[in-house]
Short mmCIF file of C-alpha atoms in Angstrom, two decimals:
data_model
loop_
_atom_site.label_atom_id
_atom_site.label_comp_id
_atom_site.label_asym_id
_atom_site.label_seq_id
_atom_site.Cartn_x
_atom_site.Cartn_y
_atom_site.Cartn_z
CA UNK X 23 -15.53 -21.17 -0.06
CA UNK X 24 -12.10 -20.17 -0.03
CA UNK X 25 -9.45 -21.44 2.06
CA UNK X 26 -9.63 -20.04 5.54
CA UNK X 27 -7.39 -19.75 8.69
CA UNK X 28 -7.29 -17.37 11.31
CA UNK X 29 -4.78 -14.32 12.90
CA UNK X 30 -3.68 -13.68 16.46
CA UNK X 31 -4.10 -10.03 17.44
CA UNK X 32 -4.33 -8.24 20.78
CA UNK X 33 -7.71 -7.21 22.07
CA UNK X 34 -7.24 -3.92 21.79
CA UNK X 35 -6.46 -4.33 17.97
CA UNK X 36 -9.34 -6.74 17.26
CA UNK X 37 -11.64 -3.98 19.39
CA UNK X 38 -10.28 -1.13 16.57
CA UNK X 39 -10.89 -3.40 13.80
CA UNK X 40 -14.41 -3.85 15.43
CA UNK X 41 -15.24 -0.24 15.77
CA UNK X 42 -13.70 0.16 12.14
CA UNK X 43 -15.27 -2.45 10.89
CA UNK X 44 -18.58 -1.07 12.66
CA UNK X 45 -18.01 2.49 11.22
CA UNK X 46 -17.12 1.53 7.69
CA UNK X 47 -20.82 -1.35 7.82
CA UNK X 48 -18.21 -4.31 6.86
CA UNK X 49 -17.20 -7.54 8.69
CA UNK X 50 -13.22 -7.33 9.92
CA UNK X 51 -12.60 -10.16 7.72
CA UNK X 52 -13.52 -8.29 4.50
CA UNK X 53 -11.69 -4.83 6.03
CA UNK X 54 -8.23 -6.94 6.88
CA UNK X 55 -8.66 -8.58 3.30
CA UNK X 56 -9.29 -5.19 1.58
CA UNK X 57 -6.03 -3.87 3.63
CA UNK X 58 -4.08 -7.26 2.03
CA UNK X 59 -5.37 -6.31 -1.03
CA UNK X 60 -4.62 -2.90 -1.07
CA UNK X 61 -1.18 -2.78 -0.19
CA UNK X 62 1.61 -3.76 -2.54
CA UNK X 63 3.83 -5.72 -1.40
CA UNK X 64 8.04 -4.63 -1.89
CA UNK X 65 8.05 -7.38 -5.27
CA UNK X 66 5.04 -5.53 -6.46
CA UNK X 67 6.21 -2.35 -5.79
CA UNK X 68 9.82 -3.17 -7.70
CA UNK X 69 7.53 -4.61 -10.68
CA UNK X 70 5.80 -1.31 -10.95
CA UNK X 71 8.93 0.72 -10.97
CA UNK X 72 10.26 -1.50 -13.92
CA UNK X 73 6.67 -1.03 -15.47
CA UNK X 74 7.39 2.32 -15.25
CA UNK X 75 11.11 2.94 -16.48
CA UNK X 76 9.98 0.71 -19.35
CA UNK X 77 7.42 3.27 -20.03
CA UNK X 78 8.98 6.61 -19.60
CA UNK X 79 12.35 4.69 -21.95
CA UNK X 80 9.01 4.27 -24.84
CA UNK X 81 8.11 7.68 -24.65
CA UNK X 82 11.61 9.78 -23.51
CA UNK X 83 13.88 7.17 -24.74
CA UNK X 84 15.63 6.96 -22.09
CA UNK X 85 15.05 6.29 -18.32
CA UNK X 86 15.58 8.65 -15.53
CA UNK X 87 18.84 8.65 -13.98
CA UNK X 88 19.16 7.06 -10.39
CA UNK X 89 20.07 10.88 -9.12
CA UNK X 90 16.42 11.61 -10.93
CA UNK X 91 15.33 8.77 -9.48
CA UNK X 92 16.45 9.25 -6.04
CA UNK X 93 14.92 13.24 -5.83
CA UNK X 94 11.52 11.89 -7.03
CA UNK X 95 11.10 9.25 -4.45
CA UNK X 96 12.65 12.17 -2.06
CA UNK X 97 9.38 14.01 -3.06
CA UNK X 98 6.73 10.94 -3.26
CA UNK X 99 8.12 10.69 0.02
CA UNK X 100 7.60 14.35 1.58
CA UNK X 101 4.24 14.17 0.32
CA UNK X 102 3.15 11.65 1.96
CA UNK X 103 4.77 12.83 4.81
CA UNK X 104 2.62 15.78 4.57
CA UNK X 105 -0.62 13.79 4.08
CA UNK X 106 -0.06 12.43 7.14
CA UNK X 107 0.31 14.88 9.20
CA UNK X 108 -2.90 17.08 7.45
CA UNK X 109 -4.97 14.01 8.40
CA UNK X 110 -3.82 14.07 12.16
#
């Protein structure tokens, strides 16, 4: 078994991941490891961008400007934005 330890949360959050948990038939543990899991973390995040200047530089060759840059995470960003409030 893999190492272990424990979190401190409120009640009211451990009650949400309950019900979550509940709704979604999992355990908290295995819903607060799939949200670890599924979130990259800001080292990831700066290895994917690399990943993906390297990529676009093989294909375009050359890499977006940081003006291009800038206006598509300006867009990633809106979008999301949107999401979120079409889910509320």
């Amino acid at each position: 078994m893999a190492d272990e330890t424990s979190i401190k949360v409120s009640s009211a959050t451990r009650d949400r991941l309950a019900a979550l948990a509940a709704e979604g038939d999992t355990t908290i543990r295995q819903l607060v490891e799939e949200l670890a899991e599924g979130r990259p973390t800001q080292a990831e995040y700066a290895e994917r961008a690399a990943q993906a200047r390297a990529e676009l530089a093989s294909i375009l060759g050359s890499v977006p400007s940081e003006q291009a840059e800038a206006k598509a995470r300006g867009l990633l960003e809106r979008l999301a934005a949107g999401q979120g409030s079409a889910a509320a």
